[in-house]
Amino acid sequence: MSSGCWRTFPRQSSTRRTCRGCARASSICWISLRRRKASYRRLFGAVSGNAIRWPPSPTRTSRCTAARASEARAGATPEFLKGHNPRATIPSNRSTGGPRCARAAGEGNTPVSARSECIIVTGSAGLIGSEAAEYFSLAGWRVVGIDNNMRADFFGARGDTTWNLRRLTENAPTYEHQAVDIRDRQAVLDLVAAVKPNAVIHAAAQPSHDLAAQRPFDDFDVNAVGTLNLLEATRRHAPESPFVFLSTNKVYGDAPNQLRLVERETRWEYGDEADYHGIDESCATDQVLHSLFGASKLAADVLVQEYGRYFGLPTACLRGGCLTGPNHSGVELHGFLSYLVKTAIEGRKYTVFGYKGKQVRDQIYSGDVVRACEAFIRAPSSGAVYNMGGGRENSASILECFARITELLGCEVAHDYTDENRTGDHICYISDTRRFRADYPSWSITKSLDDMIVEIAEAYRAA
């Protein structure tokens, strides 16, 4: 018996079948793949190469599994980092009027062709959801958005996304809103059955570390059970439609903290040249401290992979770093850069939690994330996993973000400091996106950190 047979029955059954040709068991069949490839061609038009790419087996040894203690060697800069400007390779769009999100009539990658196709976007009033809804609507898709504004319940008035929903209904001509709670299994099943979408982008979530500990049932029900409801509804009613899940780098827990780190003047940095590009998809996800939020998102992440690998659905997990943009309702518990910029503009104090304010994050613009979703929808695979972030070029510590905000906006950032870091927080996290870039070479980062800061500030001041 083998799981590697490529000649077995198509995946109409939820059980593994035996191949007539070789009497080996498998859930994968080239006949099924050819049929699905033809289906994707009809949906998206011809694409170069093989539109169905199965992810490689995880054979690499994880660098994160070894328990390597961090080294606090002040001022000790690794040779491979000397003279490196982490943001030098992304040109600023501020003076050139660069694309906000490669709109349907804009620059960047060729957008999804205008067709009478339909996409479901969950969390459609949130950061990524609203960006995706507007993007696909302007490209001619019918967009069915699912959002019940649970952020207002989670985070209060500052987390309320009603303003973003109003903006979306004005700017997205084909948008249809459904105030559905993804925890409501029957409502989700009924909606997907009625819509029968050609693609799904699942961006709805409870996104806060701290809140998850206070409301663990809500956290798990939204993040894990809600994802299961959507997956099963898609399997029953739209099994060939690409399903993109906005996962998180918190699925790795504190494993990235086990890498050897060095302390520099304004940031923590990787101490080994092998880690220069950051954390890749082979990083450990078990036997580490996650936070309850990280655990619930990991459960959802594994479910999405399993529906791809077991049932053969075209699924992808995009494990995001710090996602940001002007549509973000950032609060202290979630939405670092958006919240920091708004706090600076209002003259309020920002609280730094541990690590001397030198903890590093890589920021990625919401429009770039949506274009990554589009790239996968155009050429999907089953059970794909990708890290998605701004990479080294858009990485910065909290202290470095303070400095950039002061220079760009003329705002001094008042702040308090507490030695206690957040549970499961990363000391230095940079997303290694080379796997995604290899599979989708036309995708690239379009916004620098400076661009994002200025755009968030301009949108907030104009509101």
Coordinates of C-alpha atoms in Angstrom, one line a residue:
M1 CA 0.0 0.0 0.0
S2 CA 1.3 3.4 -0.9
S3 CA 0.2 7.0 -0.7
G4 CA 2.3 7.9 -3.7
C5 CA 0.2 6.4 -6.6
W6 CA -0.6 8.9 -9.4
R7 CA -3.0 6.6 -11.2
T8 CA -5.9 6.2 -8.8
F9 CA -9.5 7.2 -8.9
P10 CA -10.6 10.8 -8.8
R11 CA -11.4 12.3 -5.4
Q12 CA -15.2 11.9 -5.5
S13 CA -15.0 9.9 -2.4
S14 CA -13.8 11.0 1.0
T15 CA -12.0 7.7 1.5
R16 CA -8.8 6.5 -0.1
R17 CA -9.5 4.2 -3.1
T18 CA -7.3 1.5 -4.7
C19 CA -6.0 2.0 -8.2
R20 CA -7.0 -0.6 -10.8
G21 CA -3.8 -0.2 -12.6
C22 CA -1.3 -0.9 -9.8
A23 CA -3.4 -2.0 -6.8
R24 CA -2.0 0.7 -4.6
A25 CA -4.0 3.0 -2.3
S26 CA -4.0 6.8 -2.8
S27 CA -6.3 9.8 -2.8
I28 CA -4.6 11.4 -5.8
C29 CA -5.2 10.7 -9.5
W30 CA -3.9 12.2 -12.6
I31 CA -7.3 11.7 -14.3
S32 CA -8.8 13.9 -11.6
L33 CA -5.9 16.4 -12.0
R34 CA -6.5 16.7 -15.7
R35 CA -10.2 17.3 -15.2
R36 CA -9.5 20.0 -12.6
K37 CA -6.8 21.6 -14.8
A38 CA -9.4 21.8 -17.6
S39 CA -11.8 23.4 -15.2
Y40 CA -9.3 26.0 -14.1
R41 CA -8.5 26.8 -17.8
R42 CA -12.2 27.4 -18.4
L43 CA -12.3 29.7 -15.3
F44 CA -9.1 31.7 -15.7
G45 CA -8.0 31.1 -19.3
A46 CA -4.8 29.4 -20.3
V47 CA -1.9 29.6 -17.9
S48 CA 1.7 28.6 -18.6
G49 CA 3.0 25.4 -17.2
N50 CA 1.1 23.0 -15.1
A51 CA -1.8 24.8 -13.4
I52 CA -1.9 22.1 -10.7
R53 CA 1.2 21.9 -8.7
W54 CA 1.4 19.6 -5.7
P55 CA 3.6 21.0 -2.9
P56 CA 6.8 19.1 -2.3
S57 CA 7.2 16.7 0.6
P58 CA 8.6 18.5 3.6
T59 CA 12.1 16.9 3.6
R60 CA 14.1 19.8 4.9
T61 CA 15.2 19.7 8.5
S62 CA 13.7 22.6 10.4
R63 CA 16.2 25.0 11.7
C64 CA 13.7 26.1 14.3
T65 CA 13.4 22.7 16.0
A66 CA 16.9 22.9 17.6
A67 CA 16.7 24.6 20.9
R68 CA 19.3 27.3 20.3
A69 CA 19.5 29.9 23.0
S70 CA 19.5 33.6 22.1
E71 CA 22.7 35.4 22.6
A72 CA 22.6 39.0 24.0
R73 CA 25.8 40.3 22.6
A74 CA 25.3 44.0 22.4
G75 CA 26.8 45.6 19.3
A76 CA 27.9 42.2 17.9
T77 CA 26.9 42.4 14.2
P78 CA 27.3 39.3 12.1
E79 CA 29.7 39.7 9.1
F80 CA 26.9 38.9 6.6
L81 CA 24.8 41.9 8.0
K82 CA 27.5 44.6 8.1
G83 CA 26.6 47.5 5.9
H84 CA 23.2 46.1 5.0
N85 CA 20.3 48.5 4.8
P86 CA 17.3 46.2 5.3
R87 CA 14.9 48.5 3.3
A88 CA 17.2 49.6 0.5
T89 CA 15.8 47.3 -2.1
I90 CA 12.2 48.4 -2.2
P91 CA 11.8 51.7 -4.0
S92 CA 9.4 54.2 -2.4
N93 CA 6.2 54.8 -4.3
R94 CA 5.5 58.1 -2.4
S95 CA 7.1 60.3 -5.1
T96 CA 6.0 58.3 -8.1
G97 CA 2.4 57.7 -7.3
G98 CA 2.9 53.9 -7.3
P99 CA 0.0 51.5 -7.3
R100 CA -2.1 51.2 -4.2
C101 CA -3.2 47.6 -4.9
A102 CA -2.6 46.8 -8.6
R103 CA -6.3 47.6 -9.4
A104 CA -8.1 46.2 -12.4
A105 CA -7.0 49.1 -14.5
G106 CA -3.8 49.8 -12.7
E107 CA -0.2 48.6 -12.8
G108 CA 1.4 45.5 -11.4
N109 CA 0.5 41.9 -12.2
T110 CA -2.3 41.4 -14.7
P111 CA -5.5 41.4 -12.6
V112 CA -8.2 38.7 -12.7
S113 CA -10.1 39.0 -16.0
A114 CA -13.5 40.5 -15.8
R115 CA -15.9 37.6 -15.8
S116 CA -19.3 36.9 -14.2
E117 CA -17.5 34.7 -11.7
C118 CA -18.2 34.8 -8.0
I119 CA -15.9 34.9 -4.9
I120 CA -16.8 34.6 -1.3
V121 CA -14.6 36.8 1.0
T122 CA -15.0 36.3 4.8
G123 CA -14.0 39.1 7.1
S124 CA -14.9 41.4 4.3
A125 CA -15.0 44.6 6.4
G126 CA -11.5 43.9 7.8
L127 CA -8.1 44.8 6.4
I128 CA -7.5 41.9 4.0
G129 CA -11.1 41.1 3.4
S130 CA -12.1 44.6 2.3
E131 CA -9.0 44.9 0.1
A132 CA -9.8 41.6 -1.6
A133 CA -13.5 42.5 -2.0
E134 CA -12.8 45.8 -3.6
Y135 CA -10.0 44.3 -5.8
F136 CA -12.1 41.5 -7.2
S137 CA -15.2 43.7 -7.6
L138 CA -13.3 46.2 -9.7
A139 CA -12.1 43.2 -11.7
G140 CA -15.6 42.3 -12.6
W141 CA -16.3 39.5 -10.1
R142 CA -19.5 39.2 -8.1
V143 CA -18.2 39.5 -4.5
V144 CA -20.2 38.0 -1.6
G145 CA -18.8 39.4 1.6
I146 CA -19.3 37.7 5.0
D147 CA -18.7 39.9 8.1
N148 CA -20.7 40.4 11.3
N149 CA -18.5 43.2 12.7
M150 CA -17.4 41.0 15.6
R151 CA -14.3 43.2 15.9
A152 CA -16.5 45.8 17.6
D153 CA -17.4 43.1 20.2
F154 CA -13.8 42.1 20.5
F155 CA -12.1 45.5 20.6
G156 CA -14.8 48.1 21.3
A157 CA -15.4 51.3 19.3
R158 CA -11.9 51.5 17.9
G159 CA -12.2 48.1 16.4
D160 CA -15.6 48.7 14.8
T161 CA -15.4 48.2 11.0
T162 CA -18.7 49.8 10.1
W163 CA -16.8 52.7 8.5
N164 CA -14.9 50.3 6.3
L165 CA -18.1 48.5 5.2
R166 CA -19.6 51.8 4.2
R167 CA -16.5 52.7 2.1
L168 CA -16.6 49.2 0.5
T169 CA -20.2 49.4 -0.5
E170 CA -19.5 52.8 -2.2
N171 CA -16.3 51.6 -4.0
A172 CA -17.1 48.0 -4.9
P173 CA -20.0 48.0 -7.4
T174 CA -20.6 44.2 -7.4
Y175 CA -20.3 43.7 -3.6
E176 CA -23.0 41.9 -1.7
H177 CA -22.9 41.9 2.1
Q178 CA -24.0 39.0 4.3
A179 CA -23.9 39.6 8.1
V180 CA -23.3 35.9 8.7
D181 CA -21.5 34.5 11.8
I182 CA -19.1 31.9 10.5
R183 CA -19.7 29.9 13.7
D184 CA -23.2 29.3 12.5
R185 CA -22.7 26.1 10.6
Q186 CA -26.1 25.9 8.9
A187 CA -26.0 29.5 7.8
V188 CA -22.5 28.9 6.3
L189 CA -23.6 25.7 4.6
D190 CA -26.8 27.4 3.2
L191 CA -24.9 30.4 1.9
V192 CA -22.1 28.5 0.1
A193 CA -24.8 26.2 -1.4
A194 CA -26.7 29.1 -2.7
V195 CA -23.7 31.0 -4.0
K196 CA -21.5 28.1 -5.3
P197 CA -18.4 30.4 -5.5
N198 CA -15.6 30.0 -7.9
A199 CA -13.1 30.9 -5.2
V200 CA -13.0 31.6 -1.4
I201 CA -10.7 33.9 0.5
H202 CA -11.1 33.3 4.2
A203 CA -9.9 36.3 6.2
A204 CA -12.3 36.3 9.1
A205 CA -10.7 35.7 12.5
Q206 CA -10.3 36.6 16.1
P207 CA -6.9 38.1 15.8
S208 CA -5.6 39.0 19.3
H209 CA -3.2 37.1 21.6
D210 CA -4.4 38.7 24.7
L211 CA -8.1 38.5 24.0
A212 CA -7.8 34.8 23.2
A213 CA -6.8 34.1 26.8
Q214 CA -9.8 36.0 28.1
R215 CA -12.3 34.5 25.7
P216 CA -10.9 31.1 24.7
F217 CA -14.3 29.6 23.5
D218 CA -14.9 32.6 21.2
D219 CA -11.4 32.5 20.0
F220 CA -11.4 28.8 19.1
D221 CA -15.0 28.8 17.7
V222 CA -14.2 31.7 15.4
N223 CA -10.7 30.7 14.3
A224 CA -10.9 26.9 14.2
V225 CA -14.6 25.9 14.1
G226 CA -15.5 28.7 11.7
T227 CA -12.8 27.6 9.3
L228 CA -14.0 24.0 9.5
N229 CA -17.6 25.2 8.7
L230 CA -16.3 27.0 5.6
L231 CA -14.1 24.2 4.4
E232 CA -16.8 21.6 4.7
A233 CA -19.3 23.9 3.0
T234 CA -16.8 24.4 0.1
R235 CA -16.1 20.7 -0.1
R236 CA -19.8 19.9 -0.4
H237 CA -20.9 22.7 -2.8
A238 CA -17.8 24.1 -4.6
P239 CA -15.1 21.4 -4.4
E240 CA -13.0 22.6 -7.3
S241 CA -12.9 26.3 -6.1
P242 CA -9.6 27.5 -4.8
F243 CA -9.7 28.2 -1.0
V244 CA -7.2 30.7 0.4
F245 CA -6.8 30.9 4.2
L246 CA -5.2 33.9 5.8
S247 CA -3.2 32.0 8.5
T248 CA -0.5 33.6 10.7
N249 CA 3.1 33.3 11.6
K250 CA 1.8 32.6 15.2
V251 CA 1.4 29.0 14.1
Y252 CA 5.1 28.7 14.8
G253 CA 4.7 29.7 18.4
D254 CA 8.0 30.8 20.0
A255 CA 10.1 28.5 17.8
P256 CA 11.6 31.5 16.0
N257 CA 12.9 32.7 19.4
Q258 CA 15.1 29.5 19.6
L259 CA 17.3 30.8 16.7
R260 CA 20.6 32.3 17.7
L261 CA 20.0 36.1 18.0
V262 CA 22.3 39.0 18.5
E263 CA 21.4 42.4 20.0
R264 CA 22.1 45.5 17.9
E265 CA 21.7 49.1 18.7
T266 CA 18.1 49.4 17.6
R267 CA 17.0 45.8 16.9
W268 CA 17.4 42.1 17.5
E269 CA 19.0 40.3 14.5
Y270 CA 19.7 36.7 13.4
G271 CA 23.1 35.6 14.4
D272 CA 23.6 33.0 11.7
E273 CA 24.0 33.7 8.0
A274 CA 21.7 30.7 7.2
D275 CA 18.8 32.6 8.8
Y276 CA 19.4 35.8 6.9
H277 CA 16.2 35.5 4.8
G278 CA 14.1 34.7 7.8
I279 CA 11.7 32.0 8.8
D280 CA 10.6 29.5 6.2
E281 CA 7.8 27.0 6.1
S282 CA 9.8 24.2 7.7
C283 CA 9.9 26.0 11.1
A284 CA 8.5 23.8 13.9
T285 CA 4.8 24.2 14.9
D286 CA 4.6 21.8 17.8
Q287 CA 6.2 21.5 21.2
V288 CA 6.4 25.3 21.4
L289 CA 4.5 28.0 23.2
H290 CA 1.9 29.5 20.9
S291 CA -0.6 31.5 22.9
L292 CA -4.2 30.4 22.6
F293 CA -4.7 32.5 19.5
G294 CA -1.7 30.8 17.9
A295 CA -3.1 27.4 18.8
S296 CA -6.6 28.1 17.4
K297 CA -5.1 29.4 14.2
L298 CA -2.8 26.4 13.9
A299 CA -5.8 24.1 14.3
A300 CA -7.4 26.0 11.4
D301 CA -4.2 25.9 9.4
V302 CA -3.9 22.1 9.7
L303 CA -7.5 21.7 8.7
V304 CA -7.0 23.7 5.6
Q305 CA -4.0 21.6 4.7
E306 CA -5.8 18.4 5.4
Y307 CA -8.8 19.3 3.2
G308 CA -6.3 19.9 0.5
R309 CA -4.2 16.8 1.0
Y310 CA -6.9 14.4 2.1
F311 CA -9.9 15.5 0.0
G312 CA -7.8 17.0 -2.9
L313 CA -9.3 20.5 -2.6
P314 CA -7.2 23.4 -4.0
T315 CA -6.2 25.1 -0.7
A316 CA -3.5 27.4 0.5
C317 CA -2.5 28.7 3.9
L318 CA -0.8 32.1 3.8
R319 CA 1.1 32.5 7.1
G320 CA 1.1 36.2 7.4
G321 CA 3.6 38.4 9.2
C322 CA 2.4 41.9 10.1
L323 CA -0.3 42.8 7.6
T324 CA -1.2 46.4 7.3
G325 CA -2.7 49.2 5.3
P326 CA -5.0 52.2 5.5
N327 CA -8.1 50.0 5.8
H328 CA -6.9 48.6 9.1
S329 CA -8.9 49.3 12.3
G330 CA -5.8 48.9 14.4
V331 CA -6.1 48.6 18.2
E332 CA -3.5 48.0 20.9
L333 CA -4.2 44.3 21.0
H334 CA -4.0 43.9 17.2
G335 CA -2.7 45.9 14.2
F336 CA 0.7 47.1 15.2
L337 CA 1.7 49.6 12.6
S338 CA -1.8 51.1 12.0
Y339 CA -2.3 51.5 15.8
L340 CA 1.2 53.0 16.2
V341 CA 0.7 55.6 13.5
K342 CA -2.7 56.6 14.8
T343 CA -1.4 56.8 18.4
A344 CA 1.5 59.1 17.2
I345 CA -0.9 61.4 15.3
E346 CA -3.2 61.7 18.3
G347 CA -0.4 62.3 20.7
R348 CA -1.3 59.3 22.9
K349 CA 1.2 57.0 24.6
Y350 CA 2.2 53.7 23.0
T351 CA 3.1 50.8 25.3
V352 CA 6.1 48.7 24.5
F353 CA 6.0 45.2 25.9
G354 CA 9.4 43.7 26.5
Y355 CA 12.6 43.0 24.5
K356 CA 13.7 46.7 24.9
G357 CA 11.5 47.7 22.0
K358 CA 14.0 46.0 19.7
Q359 CA 11.6 43.1 18.6
V360 CA 11.5 42.9 14.8
R361 CA 8.5 42.5 12.5
D362 CA 8.2 42.5 8.7
Q363 CA 5.3 44.6 7.4
I364 CA 3.4 43.7 4.2
Y365 CA 0.8 45.9 2.5
S366 CA -2.7 44.5 2.3
G367 CA -2.8 45.0 -1.5
D368 CA 0.3 42.8 -1.9
V369 CA -1.4 40.1 0.1
V370 CA -4.5 40.2 -2.1
R371 CA -2.4 39.9 -5.2
A372 CA -0.8 36.8 -3.7
C373 CA -4.3 35.4 -3.1
E374 CA -5.1 36.2 -6.7
A375 CA -1.9 34.4 -7.9
F376 CA -2.9 31.3 -6.1
I377 CA -6.5 31.4 -7.4
R378 CA -5.1 31.6 -10.9
A379 CA -2.9 28.6 -10.5
P380 CA -3.9 26.6 -7.4
S381 CA -2.4 23.5 -5.8
S382 CA -3.7 21.3 -3.0
G383 CA -2.6 21.7 0.6
A384 CA -0.1 24.5 -0.2
V385 CA 1.6 26.4 2.7
Y386 CA 3.4 29.7 2.2
N387 CA 4.9 32.3 4.5
M388 CA 3.6 35.8 3.5
G389 CA 5.3 38.9 4.8
G390 CA 7.3 42.0 3.8
G391 CA 10.6 40.1 4.1
R392 CA 13.9 41.6 5.2
E393 CA 13.4 44.8 3.1
N394 CA 10.3 45.7 5.1
S395 CA 11.5 44.6 8.5
A396 CA 11.8 47.0 11.4
S397 CA 11.9 47.0 15.2
I398 CA 9.5 49.1 17.3
L399 CA 12.3 51.6 17.9
E400 CA 13.0 51.8 14.2
C401 CA 9.3 52.4 13.5
F402 CA 9.3 55.2 16.1
A403 CA 12.2 56.8 14.2
R404 CA 10.6 56.4 10.8
I405 CA 7.3 57.9 12.0
T406 CA 9.1 60.9 13.5
E407 CA 11.0 61.6 10.3
L408 CA 8.1 61.0 7.9
L409 CA 5.2 62.5 9.9
G410 CA 6.9 64.9 12.2
C411 CA 5.3 63.2 15.2
E412 CA 7.3 62.3 18.3
V413 CA 6.1 58.9 19.6
A414 CA 5.5 59.1 23.3
H415 CA 5.7 55.7 24.9
D416 CA 5.8 53.6 28.1
Y417 CA 7.7 50.5 28.6
T418 CA 7.1 47.3 30.5
D419 CA 9.6 44.4 30.9
E420 CA 6.9 41.8 30.5
N421 CA 6.6 40.6 26.9
R422 CA 3.4 39.2 25.4
T423 CA 3.0 35.4 25.7
G424 CA 4.3 33.7 22.5
D425 CA 5.6 37.0 21.1
H426 CA 8.5 36.8 18.6
I427 CA 11.8 38.5 19.3
C428 CA 12.8 38.7 15.7
Y429 CA 10.5 37.5 12.9
I430 CA 11.2 38.1 9.2
S431 CA 9.2 36.1 6.7
D432 CA 11.1 34.0 4.1
T433 CA 8.8 34.3 1.1
R434 CA 11.1 32.5 -1.4
R435 CA 8.8 29.5 -1.7
F436 CA 5.9 31.7 -2.8
R437 CA 8.1 33.7 -5.1
A438 CA 9.4 30.6 -6.7
D439 CA 5.9 29.2 -7.4
Y440 CA 4.5 32.6 -8.5
P441 CA 7.5 34.6 -9.9
S442 CA 5.3 37.5 -11.2
W443 CA 4.4 38.4 -7.6
S444 CA 6.4 41.0 -5.8
I445 CA 6.3 43.5 -2.9
T446 CA 5.1 46.9 -4.2
K447 CA 5.1 49.0 -1.0
S448 CA 8.0 50.0 1.2
L449 CA 7.6 50.5 5.0
D450 CA 7.8 54.3 4.5
D451 CA 5.0 54.1 1.9
M452 CA 2.8 52.2 4.3
I453 CA 3.4 54.6 7.2
V454 CA 2.6 57.7 5.0
E455 CA -0.5 56.1 3.4
I456 CA -1.9 55.0 6.8
A457 CA -1.4 58.5 8.1
E458 CA -3.0 60.2 5.1
A459 CA -6.0 58.0 5.3
Y460 CA -6.4 58.5 9.0
R461 CA -6.1 62.3 8.8
A462 CA -8.6 62.4 5.9
A463 CA -11.2 60.4 7.7

